[in-house]
Coordinates of C-alpha atoms in Angstrom, one line a residue:
X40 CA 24.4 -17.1 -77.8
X41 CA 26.3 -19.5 -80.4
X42 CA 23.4 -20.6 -81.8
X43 CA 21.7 -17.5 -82.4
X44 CA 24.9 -15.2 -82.6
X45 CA 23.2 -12.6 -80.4
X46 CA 25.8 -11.4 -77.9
X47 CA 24.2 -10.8 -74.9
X48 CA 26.7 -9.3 -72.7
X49 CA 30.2 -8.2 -72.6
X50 CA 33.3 -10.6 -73.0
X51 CA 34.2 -9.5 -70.0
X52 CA 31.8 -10.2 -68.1
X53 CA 31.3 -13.7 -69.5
X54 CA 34.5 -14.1 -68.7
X55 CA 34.0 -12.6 -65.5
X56 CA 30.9 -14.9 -64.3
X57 CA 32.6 -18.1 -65.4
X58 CA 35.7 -17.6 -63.3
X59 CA 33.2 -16.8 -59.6
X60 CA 31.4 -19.7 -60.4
X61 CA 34.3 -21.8 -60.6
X62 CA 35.8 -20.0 -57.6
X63 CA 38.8 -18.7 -59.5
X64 CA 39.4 -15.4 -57.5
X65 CA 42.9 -14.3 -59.2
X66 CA 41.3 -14.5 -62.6
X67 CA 37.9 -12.8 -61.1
X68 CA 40.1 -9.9 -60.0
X69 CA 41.8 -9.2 -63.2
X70 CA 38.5 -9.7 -64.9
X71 CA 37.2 -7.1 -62.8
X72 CA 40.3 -4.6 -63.9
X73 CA 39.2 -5.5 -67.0
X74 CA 35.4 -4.4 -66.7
X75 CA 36.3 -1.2 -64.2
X76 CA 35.4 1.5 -67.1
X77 CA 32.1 -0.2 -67.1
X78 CA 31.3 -0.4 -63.7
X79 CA 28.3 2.4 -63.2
X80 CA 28.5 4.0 -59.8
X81 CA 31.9 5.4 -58.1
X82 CA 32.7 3.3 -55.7
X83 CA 30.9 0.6 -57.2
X84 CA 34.3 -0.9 -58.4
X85 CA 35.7 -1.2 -54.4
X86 CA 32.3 -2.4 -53.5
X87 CA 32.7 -5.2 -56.0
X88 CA 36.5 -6.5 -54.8
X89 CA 35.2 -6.6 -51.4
X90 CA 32.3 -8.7 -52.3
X91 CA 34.8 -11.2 -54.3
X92 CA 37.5 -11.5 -51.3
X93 CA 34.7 -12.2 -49.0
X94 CA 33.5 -14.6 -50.4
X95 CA 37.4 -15.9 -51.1
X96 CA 37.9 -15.5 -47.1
X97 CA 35.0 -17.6 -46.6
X98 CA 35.7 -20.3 -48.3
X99 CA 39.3 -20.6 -47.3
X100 CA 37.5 -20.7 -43.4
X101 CA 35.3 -23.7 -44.8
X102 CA 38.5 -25.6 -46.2
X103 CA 40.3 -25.2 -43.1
X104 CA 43.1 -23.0 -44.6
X105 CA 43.2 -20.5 -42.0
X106 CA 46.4 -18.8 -42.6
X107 CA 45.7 -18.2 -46.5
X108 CA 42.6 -16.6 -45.4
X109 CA 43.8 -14.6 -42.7
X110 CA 46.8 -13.8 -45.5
X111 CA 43.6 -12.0 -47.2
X112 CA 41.8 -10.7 -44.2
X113 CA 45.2 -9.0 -43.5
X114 CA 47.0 -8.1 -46.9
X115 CA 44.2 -7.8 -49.4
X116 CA 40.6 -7.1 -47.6
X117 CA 41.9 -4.9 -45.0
X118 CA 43.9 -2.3 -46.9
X119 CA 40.6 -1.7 -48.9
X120 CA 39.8 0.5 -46.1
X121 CA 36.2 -0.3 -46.8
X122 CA 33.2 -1.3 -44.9
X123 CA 35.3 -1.6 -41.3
X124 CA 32.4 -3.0 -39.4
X125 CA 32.2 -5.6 -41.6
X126 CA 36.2 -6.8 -41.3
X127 CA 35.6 -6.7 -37.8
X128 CA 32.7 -8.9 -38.2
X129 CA 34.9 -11.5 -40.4
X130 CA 37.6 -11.5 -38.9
X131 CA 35.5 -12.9 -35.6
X132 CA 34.7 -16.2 -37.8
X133 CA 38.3 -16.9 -37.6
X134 CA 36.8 -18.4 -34.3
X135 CA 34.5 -20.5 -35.8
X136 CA 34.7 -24.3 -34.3
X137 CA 33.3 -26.4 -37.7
X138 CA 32.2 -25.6 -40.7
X139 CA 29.1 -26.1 -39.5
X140 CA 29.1 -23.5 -37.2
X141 CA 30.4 -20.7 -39.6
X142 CA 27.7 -21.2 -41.9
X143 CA 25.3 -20.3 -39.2
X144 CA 27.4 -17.4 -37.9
X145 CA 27.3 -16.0 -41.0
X146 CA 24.0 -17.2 -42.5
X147 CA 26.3 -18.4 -45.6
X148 CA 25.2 -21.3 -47.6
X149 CA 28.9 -22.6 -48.3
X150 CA 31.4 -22.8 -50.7
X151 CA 29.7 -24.4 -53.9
X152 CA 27.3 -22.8 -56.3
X153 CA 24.2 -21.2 -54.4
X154 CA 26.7 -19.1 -52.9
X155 CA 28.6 -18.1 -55.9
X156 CA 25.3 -17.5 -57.7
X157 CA 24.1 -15.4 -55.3
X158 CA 27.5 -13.6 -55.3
X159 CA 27.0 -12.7 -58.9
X160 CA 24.0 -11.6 -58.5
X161 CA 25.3 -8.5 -56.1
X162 CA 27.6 -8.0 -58.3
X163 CA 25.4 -7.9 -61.6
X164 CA 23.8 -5.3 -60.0
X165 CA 27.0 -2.7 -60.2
X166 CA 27.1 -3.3 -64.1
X167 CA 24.2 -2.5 -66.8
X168 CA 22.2 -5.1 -67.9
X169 CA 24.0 -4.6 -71.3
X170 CA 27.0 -5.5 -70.2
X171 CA 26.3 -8.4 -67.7
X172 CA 22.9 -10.2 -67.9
X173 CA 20.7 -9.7 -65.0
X174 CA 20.4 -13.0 -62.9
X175 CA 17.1 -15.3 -64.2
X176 CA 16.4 -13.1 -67.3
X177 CA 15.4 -15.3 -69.2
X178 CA 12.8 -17.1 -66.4
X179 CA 11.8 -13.2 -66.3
X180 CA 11.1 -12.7 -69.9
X181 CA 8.9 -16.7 -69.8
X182 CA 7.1 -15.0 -67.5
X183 CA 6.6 -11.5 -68.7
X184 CA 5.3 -13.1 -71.8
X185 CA 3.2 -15.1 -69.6
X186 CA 1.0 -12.4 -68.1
X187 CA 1.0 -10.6 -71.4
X188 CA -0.8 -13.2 -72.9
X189 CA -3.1 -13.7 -69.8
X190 CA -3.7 -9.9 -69.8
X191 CA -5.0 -9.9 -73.3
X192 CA -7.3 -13.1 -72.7
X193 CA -10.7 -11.9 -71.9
X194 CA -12.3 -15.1 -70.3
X195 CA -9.0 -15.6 -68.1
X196 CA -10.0 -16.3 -64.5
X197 CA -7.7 -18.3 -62.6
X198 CA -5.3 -16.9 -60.0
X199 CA -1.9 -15.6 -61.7
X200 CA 0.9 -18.3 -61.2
X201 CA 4.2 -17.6 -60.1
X202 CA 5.8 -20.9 -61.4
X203 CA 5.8 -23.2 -65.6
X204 CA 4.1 -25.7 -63.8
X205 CA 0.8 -25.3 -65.2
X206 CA 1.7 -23.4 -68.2
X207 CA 2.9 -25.0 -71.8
X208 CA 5.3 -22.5 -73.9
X209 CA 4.6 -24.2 -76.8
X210 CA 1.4 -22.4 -77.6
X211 CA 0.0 -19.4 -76.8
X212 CA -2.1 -19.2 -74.0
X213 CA -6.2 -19.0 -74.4
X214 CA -9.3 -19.5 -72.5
X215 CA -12.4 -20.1 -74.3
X216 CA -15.7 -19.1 -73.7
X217 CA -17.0 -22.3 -72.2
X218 CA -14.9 -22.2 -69.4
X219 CA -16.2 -18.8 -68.3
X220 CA -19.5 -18.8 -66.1
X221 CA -21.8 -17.8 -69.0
X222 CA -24.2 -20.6 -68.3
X223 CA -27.8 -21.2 -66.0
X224 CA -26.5 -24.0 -63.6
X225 CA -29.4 -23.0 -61.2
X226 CA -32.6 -21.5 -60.9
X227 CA -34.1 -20.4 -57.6
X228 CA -37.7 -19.9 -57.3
X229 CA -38.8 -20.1 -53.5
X230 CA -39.0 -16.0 -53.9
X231 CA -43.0 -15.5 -54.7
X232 CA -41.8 -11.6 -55.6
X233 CA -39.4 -9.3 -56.9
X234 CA -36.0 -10.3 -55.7
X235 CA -34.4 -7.0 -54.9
X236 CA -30.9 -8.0 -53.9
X237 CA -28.3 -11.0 -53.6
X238 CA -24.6 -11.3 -52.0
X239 CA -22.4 -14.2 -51.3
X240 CA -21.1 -14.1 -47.8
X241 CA -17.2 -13.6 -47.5
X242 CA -15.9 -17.0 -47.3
X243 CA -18.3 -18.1 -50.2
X244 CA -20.5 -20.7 -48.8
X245 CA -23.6 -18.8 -48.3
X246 CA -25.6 -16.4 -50.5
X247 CA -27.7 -14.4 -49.3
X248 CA -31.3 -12.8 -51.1
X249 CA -34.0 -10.5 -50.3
X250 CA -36.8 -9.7 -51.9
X251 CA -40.6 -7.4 -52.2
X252 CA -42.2 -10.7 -50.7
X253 CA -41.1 -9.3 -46.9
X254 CA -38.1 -12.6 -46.8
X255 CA -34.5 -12.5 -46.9
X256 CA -33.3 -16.4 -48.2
X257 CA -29.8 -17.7 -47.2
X258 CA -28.7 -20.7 -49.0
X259 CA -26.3 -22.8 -48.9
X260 CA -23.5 -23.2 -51.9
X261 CA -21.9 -27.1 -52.1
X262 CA -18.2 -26.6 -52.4
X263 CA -18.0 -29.8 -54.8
X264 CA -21.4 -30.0 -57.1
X265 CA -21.9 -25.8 -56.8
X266 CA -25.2 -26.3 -55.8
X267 CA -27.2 -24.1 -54.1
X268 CA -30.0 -25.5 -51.3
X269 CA -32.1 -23.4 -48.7
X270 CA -30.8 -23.1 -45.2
X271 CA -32.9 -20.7 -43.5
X272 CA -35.8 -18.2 -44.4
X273 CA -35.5 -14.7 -42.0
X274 CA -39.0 -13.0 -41.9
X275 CA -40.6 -10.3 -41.1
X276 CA -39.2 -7.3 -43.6
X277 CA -42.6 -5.3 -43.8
X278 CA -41.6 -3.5 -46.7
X279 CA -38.9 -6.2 -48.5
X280 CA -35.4 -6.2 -48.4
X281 CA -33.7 -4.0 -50.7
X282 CA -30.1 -4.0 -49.6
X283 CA -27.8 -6.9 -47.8
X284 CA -24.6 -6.8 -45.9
X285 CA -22.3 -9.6 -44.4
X286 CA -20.0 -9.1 -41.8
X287 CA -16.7 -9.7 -42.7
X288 CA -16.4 -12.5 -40.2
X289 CA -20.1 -13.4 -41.6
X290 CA -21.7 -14.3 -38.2
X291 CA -24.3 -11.5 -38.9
X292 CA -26.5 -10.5 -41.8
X293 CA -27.6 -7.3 -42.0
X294 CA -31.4 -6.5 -44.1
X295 CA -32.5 -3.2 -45.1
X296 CA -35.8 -2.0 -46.6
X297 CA -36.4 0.4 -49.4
X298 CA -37.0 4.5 -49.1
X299 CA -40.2 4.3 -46.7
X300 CA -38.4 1.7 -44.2
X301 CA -37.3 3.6 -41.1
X302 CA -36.3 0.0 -39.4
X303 CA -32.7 -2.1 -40.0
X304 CA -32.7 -5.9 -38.8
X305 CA -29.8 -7.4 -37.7
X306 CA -29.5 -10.9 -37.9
X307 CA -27.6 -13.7 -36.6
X308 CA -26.3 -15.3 -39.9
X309 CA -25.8 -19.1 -38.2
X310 CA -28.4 -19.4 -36.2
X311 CA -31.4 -17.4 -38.2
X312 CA -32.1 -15.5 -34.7
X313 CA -32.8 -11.8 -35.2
X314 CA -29.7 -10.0 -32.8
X315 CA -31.4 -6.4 -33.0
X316 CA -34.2 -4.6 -34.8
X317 CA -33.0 -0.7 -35.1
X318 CA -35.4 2.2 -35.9
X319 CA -34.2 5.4 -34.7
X320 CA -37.0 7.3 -35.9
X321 CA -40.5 7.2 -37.8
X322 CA -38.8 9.9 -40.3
X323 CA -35.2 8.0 -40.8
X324 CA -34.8 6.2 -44.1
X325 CA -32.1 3.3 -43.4
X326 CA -32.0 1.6 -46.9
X327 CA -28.4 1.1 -46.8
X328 CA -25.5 -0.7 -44.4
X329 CA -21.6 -1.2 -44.4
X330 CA -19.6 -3.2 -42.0
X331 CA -16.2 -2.2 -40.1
X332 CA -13.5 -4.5 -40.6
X333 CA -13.8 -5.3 -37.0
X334 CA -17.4 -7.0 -37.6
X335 CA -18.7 -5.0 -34.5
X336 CA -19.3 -2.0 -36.0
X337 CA -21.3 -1.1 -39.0
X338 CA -22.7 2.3 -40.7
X339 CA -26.2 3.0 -41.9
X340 CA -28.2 5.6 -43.6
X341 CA -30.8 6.9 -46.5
X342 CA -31.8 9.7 -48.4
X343 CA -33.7 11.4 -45.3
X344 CA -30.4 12.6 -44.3
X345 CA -29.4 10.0 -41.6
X346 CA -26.2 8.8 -41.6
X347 CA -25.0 6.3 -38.3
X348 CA -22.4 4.5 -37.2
X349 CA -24.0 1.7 -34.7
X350 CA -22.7 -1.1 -32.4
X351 CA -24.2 -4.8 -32.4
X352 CA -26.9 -3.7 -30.2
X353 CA -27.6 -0.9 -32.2
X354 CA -26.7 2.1 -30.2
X355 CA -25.5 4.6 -32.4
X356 CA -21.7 5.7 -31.7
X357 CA -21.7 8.2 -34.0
X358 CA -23.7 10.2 -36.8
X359 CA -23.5 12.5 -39.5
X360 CA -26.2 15.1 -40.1
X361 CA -27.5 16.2 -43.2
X362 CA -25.9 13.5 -45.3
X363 CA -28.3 12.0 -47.8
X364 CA -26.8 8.6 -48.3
X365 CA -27.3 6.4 -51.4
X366 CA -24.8 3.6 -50.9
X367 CA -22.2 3.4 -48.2
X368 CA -18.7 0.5 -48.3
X369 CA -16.7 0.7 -45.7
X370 CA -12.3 0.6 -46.5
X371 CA -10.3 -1.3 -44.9
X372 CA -8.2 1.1 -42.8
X373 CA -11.3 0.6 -40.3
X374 CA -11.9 4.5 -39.9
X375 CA -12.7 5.7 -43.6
X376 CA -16.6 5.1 -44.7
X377 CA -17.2 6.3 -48.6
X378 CA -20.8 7.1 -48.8
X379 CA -22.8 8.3 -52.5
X380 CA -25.1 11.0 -51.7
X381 CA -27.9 12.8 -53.7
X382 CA -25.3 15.5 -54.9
X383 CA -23.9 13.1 -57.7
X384 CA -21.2 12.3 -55.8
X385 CA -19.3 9.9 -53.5
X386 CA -17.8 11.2 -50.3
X387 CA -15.2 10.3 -47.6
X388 CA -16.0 10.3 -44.1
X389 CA -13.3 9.8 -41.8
X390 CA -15.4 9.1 -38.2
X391 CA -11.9 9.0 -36.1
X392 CA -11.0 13.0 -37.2
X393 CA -15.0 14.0 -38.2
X394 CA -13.4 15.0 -41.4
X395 CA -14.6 14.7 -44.9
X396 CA -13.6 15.0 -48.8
X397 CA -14.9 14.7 -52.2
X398 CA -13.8 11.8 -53.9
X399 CA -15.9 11.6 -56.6
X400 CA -18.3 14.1 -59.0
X401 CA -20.3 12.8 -61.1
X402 CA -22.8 14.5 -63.6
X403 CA -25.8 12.2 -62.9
X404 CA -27.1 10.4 -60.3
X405 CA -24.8 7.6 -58.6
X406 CA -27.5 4.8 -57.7
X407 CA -25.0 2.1 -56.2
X408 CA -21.1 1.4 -56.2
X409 CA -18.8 -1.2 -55.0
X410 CA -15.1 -1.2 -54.1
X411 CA -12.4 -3.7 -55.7
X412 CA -10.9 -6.2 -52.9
X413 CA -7.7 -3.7 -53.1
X414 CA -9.7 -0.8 -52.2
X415 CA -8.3 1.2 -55.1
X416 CA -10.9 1.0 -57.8
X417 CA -14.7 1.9 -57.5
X418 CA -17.7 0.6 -59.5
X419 CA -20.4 3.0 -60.0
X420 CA -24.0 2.9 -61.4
X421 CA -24.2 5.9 -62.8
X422 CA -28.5 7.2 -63.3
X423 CA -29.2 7.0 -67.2
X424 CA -25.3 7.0 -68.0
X425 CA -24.6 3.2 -67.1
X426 CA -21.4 1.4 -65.3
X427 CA -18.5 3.9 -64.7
X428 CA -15.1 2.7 -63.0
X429 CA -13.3 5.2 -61.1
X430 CA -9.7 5.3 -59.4
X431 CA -10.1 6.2 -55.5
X432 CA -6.5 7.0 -55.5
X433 CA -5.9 9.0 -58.4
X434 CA -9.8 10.1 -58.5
X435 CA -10.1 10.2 -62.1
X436 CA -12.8 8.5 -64.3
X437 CA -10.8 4.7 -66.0
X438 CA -13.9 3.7 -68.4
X439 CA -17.4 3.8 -68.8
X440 CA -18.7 0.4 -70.2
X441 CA -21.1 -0.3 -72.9
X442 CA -24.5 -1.7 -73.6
X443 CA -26.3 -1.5 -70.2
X444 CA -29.9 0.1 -69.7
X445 CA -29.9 2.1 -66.5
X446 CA -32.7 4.6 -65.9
X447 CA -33.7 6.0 -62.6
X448 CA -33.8 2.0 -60.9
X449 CA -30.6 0.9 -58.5
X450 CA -28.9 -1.9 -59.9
X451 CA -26.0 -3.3 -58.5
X452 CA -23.1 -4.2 -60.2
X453 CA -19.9 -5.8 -59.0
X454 CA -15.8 -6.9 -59.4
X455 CA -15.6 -10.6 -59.5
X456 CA -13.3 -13.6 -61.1
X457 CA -9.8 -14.9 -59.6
X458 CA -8.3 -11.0 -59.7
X459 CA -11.4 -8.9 -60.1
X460 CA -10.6 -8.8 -63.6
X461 CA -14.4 -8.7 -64.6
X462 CA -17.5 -6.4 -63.8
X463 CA -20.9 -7.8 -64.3
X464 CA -24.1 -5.5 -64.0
X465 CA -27.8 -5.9 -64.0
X466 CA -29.7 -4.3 -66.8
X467 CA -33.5 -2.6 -67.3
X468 CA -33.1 -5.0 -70.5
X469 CA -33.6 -7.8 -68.4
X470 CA -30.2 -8.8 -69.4
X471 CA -27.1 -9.9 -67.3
X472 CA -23.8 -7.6 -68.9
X473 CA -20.2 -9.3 -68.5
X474 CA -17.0 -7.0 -69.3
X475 CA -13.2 -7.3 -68.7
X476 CA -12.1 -4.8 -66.5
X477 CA -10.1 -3.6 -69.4
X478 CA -12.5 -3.5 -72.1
X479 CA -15.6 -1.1 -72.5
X480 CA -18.0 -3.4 -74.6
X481 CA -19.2 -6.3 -72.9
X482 CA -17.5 -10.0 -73.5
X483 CA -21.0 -11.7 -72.5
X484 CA -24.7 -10.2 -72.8
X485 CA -26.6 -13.3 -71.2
X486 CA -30.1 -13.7 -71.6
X487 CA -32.9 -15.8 -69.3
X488 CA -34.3 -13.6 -67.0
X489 CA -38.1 -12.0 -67.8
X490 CA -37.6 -8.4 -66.0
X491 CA -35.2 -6.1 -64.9
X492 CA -32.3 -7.7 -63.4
X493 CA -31.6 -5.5 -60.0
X494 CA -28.0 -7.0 -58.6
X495 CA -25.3 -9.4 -59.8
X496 CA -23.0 -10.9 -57.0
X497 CA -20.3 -12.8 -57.7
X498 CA -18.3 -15.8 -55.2
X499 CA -15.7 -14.5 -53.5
X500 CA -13.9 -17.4 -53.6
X501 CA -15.3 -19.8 -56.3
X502 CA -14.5 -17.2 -59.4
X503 CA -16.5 -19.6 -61.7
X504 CA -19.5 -18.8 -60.3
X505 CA -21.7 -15.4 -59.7
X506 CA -25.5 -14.9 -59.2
X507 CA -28.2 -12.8 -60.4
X508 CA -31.4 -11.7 -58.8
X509 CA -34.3 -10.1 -60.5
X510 CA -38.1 -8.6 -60.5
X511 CA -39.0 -12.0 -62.8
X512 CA -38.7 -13.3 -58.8
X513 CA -35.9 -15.6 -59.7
X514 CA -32.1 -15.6 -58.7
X515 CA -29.8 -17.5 -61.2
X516 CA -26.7 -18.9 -60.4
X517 CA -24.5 -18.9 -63.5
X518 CA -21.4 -20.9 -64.0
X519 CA -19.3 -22.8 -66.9
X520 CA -20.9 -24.7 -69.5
X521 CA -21.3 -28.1 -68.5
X522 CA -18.3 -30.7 -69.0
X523 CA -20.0 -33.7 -69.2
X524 CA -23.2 -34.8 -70.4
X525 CA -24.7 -35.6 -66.8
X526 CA -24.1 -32.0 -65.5
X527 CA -25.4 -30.8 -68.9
X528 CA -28.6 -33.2 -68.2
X529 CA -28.8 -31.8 -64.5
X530 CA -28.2 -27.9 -65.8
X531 CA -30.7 -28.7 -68.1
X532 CA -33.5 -30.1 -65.9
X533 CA -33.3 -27.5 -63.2
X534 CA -33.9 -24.6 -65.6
X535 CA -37.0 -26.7 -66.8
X536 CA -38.0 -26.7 -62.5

């Protein structure tokens, strides 16, 4: 403030804050006269002596002054006839054997200046910020600027941090393009057909495909090199797997088929055994799944108009006639199941009340959405319209992105990086599309695959890494460009395999 010659706050209250800290009460109190037209509420002003001869009783306790403070408990706080309880309360300390012991009683930190500090910060809060600066504002303002910056980077994707630690103020803060996952680390061929689908489990060590060849793959992910090896091949998917769904413990895995499979598998995630093989019906179409937070429940259904919810054994609990499901996701209140249906729309099924609502209408056909980690926001796949994002909460259209081919095929697109700041889709244009959530044109259009790229699934908890699967019968796993020349070698040689 003498530097700059910018007064910040009132005299007053300088004064004011420089006489609590150094536990000058008599001065705090005429201070306090002083600021008493500025003082915003009523009784804000009583509120504020009491707070400043508390802490003044206190202290005289600590020093062992005893009659001074009950000279204030008695004459000064007392005939403030304010907050009685409270008097009664102090005065009871009087008792107090040690120091020691009062701090406890009163879960005080002391006479000195953690107490004092947070003293004025009560206080502050009776006076505008104009005329007493709020406590930290200036740590608030670091960081404000902070997230700003990180708001408007588009490749940021590292968790937000609370603290300076990692961050230098001398220069504003950028990411650059290398360190975003824009690059072919991997490239998984044991598919011999169209890969259809692709998810990483919960916890991020597995990822999961299926594919037209009748297989679903689950691989393992190395948590230090982020490479991706084979752990087990489930077989058997007559007419391919179309659709994938963890449970959110991940023990089980379960595989659906496309429109002409009546037959769901449920699998046994760590040991590759199959738990249950549901088919209702010759007629049903079960080509999509969602699980219940509880992982013992899960809800099924297809365009046939079937629409289940089903325990581990498969016995269906309940159902839903008439519904023609497209996609289902399941929210976390364990009772709410949204479900996009072949009236443009996505629905809310509440299976506890058998109640139901529009959430929302669409003007084409939704092919696939998924849910942010929140559950607030919903990606949608909109028939020859593209990626939409939608508020659940607010049920109102946010953006519709840019540069995306989408026909009459199901892609799926999904959230991903540190905060689900991105979306990444699939594209008829055998292209992979990248956006921030806040921008509508892309940040990345990345090129490799030779056919229509069906589903992007991004790690859950590696947010520098997400995968693609596509008809070209490859999955890709995509991550930062290489630091050093070795990786760059190894990234290099396993898109030649």
């Amino acid at each position: 403030m003498q530097e700059s010659g910018c007064c910040l706050e009132h005299p007053a209250a300088t004064k004011f804050r420089i006489h609590v800290m150094a536990g000058q009460w008599d001065q705090a109190e005429v201070d306090l006269n002083e600021l008493k037209p500025l003082v915003q509420s009523t009784n804000g002003l009583l509120h504020m002596r009491f707070l400043l001869l508390e802490q003044k009783y206190l202290e005289l306790l600590e020093d062992g002054k005893l009659l001074e403070a009950l000279t204030v408990l008695r004459q000064e706080l007392t005939p403030l006839k304010y907050n009685v309880e409270r008097i009664h309360t102090l005065s009871g300390y009087l008792m107090c054997s040690s120091f020691e012991d009062l701090r406890i009683k009163a879960a005080w930190e002391g006479k000195g200046v953690l107490s004092r500090s947070k003293l004025l910060d009560k206080l502050q809060t009776f006076l505008p910020p104009s005329v007493m600066l709020p406590p930290r504002r200036l740590q608030t303002l670091l960081q404000q600027a902070i997230e700003l910056q990180k708001e408007r980077c588009l490749y940021h994707n590292t968790r937000l941090e609370p603290n300076f630690a990692s961050i230098s103020l001398l220069a504003d803060h950028v990411c650059t393009r290398k360190q975003f996952p824009c690059c072919t680390r991997q490239i998984l061929t044991d598919h011999c057909n169209e890969v259809w689908f692709c998810r990483f489990s919960n916890d991020g060590t597995k990822l999961a495909t299926g594919s037209k060849d009748s297989t679903v793959i689950i691989w393992q992910v190395d948590q230090e090199s982020h490479k991706l090896r084979v752990l087990r091949a489930l077989e058997g998917h007559t007419y391919g797997a179309s659709y994938l769904a963890w449970s959110p413990d991940d023990t089980f895995l379960i595989a659906c088929g496309p429109d002409d499979c009546s037959d769901l598998w449920l699998w046994n995630a760590q040991t590759g055994e199959l738990r249950v093989k549901m088919s209702q019906s010759h007629e049903d179409s079960l080509t999509c799944a969602a699980w219940n937070p509880d992982s013992k429940r899960f809800v099924t259904g297809g365009q046939r108009g079937q629409f289940y919810q089903c325990d581990l054994d498969g016995n269906v609990l309940d159902s839903w006639e008439g519904v023609r499901v497209q996609c289902l996701w399941c929210l976390s209140d364990g009772k709410t199941v949204l479900a996009s249906d072949t009236h443009q729309r996505i629905r809310s099924y509440n299976f506890e009340d058998l109640t139901d609502r529009n959430i929302v209408q669409e003007d084409h056909p939704v092919m696939s959405f998924s849910v942010s980690r929140n559950g607030r926001l919903a990606l949608l796949n909109v028939a020859t319209q593209g990626v939409h994002l939608w508020d659940l909460q607010d049920r109102v259209l946010i953006r519709r992105y840019q540069g995306v081919t989408q026909g009459f095929y199901t892609i799926h697109s999904c959230f991903g990086g540190s905060n689900d700041d991105f979306l990444a889709s699939g594209s008829e244009d055998h292209n992979v599309y990248v956006w921030h959530r806040k921008s509508e044109l892309p940040i990345a259009v990345l090129s490799g695959h030779a056919r229509t790229v069906n589903c992007i699934t991004w790690n859950p908890q590696l947010p520098s890494m997400f995968a693609s699967g596509s008809d070209d019968g490859t999955v890709r796993i995509w991550g930062p460009v290489p630091s050093s020349e070795e990786d760059a070698e190894d990234a290099v040689s396993t898109m030649e395999n």
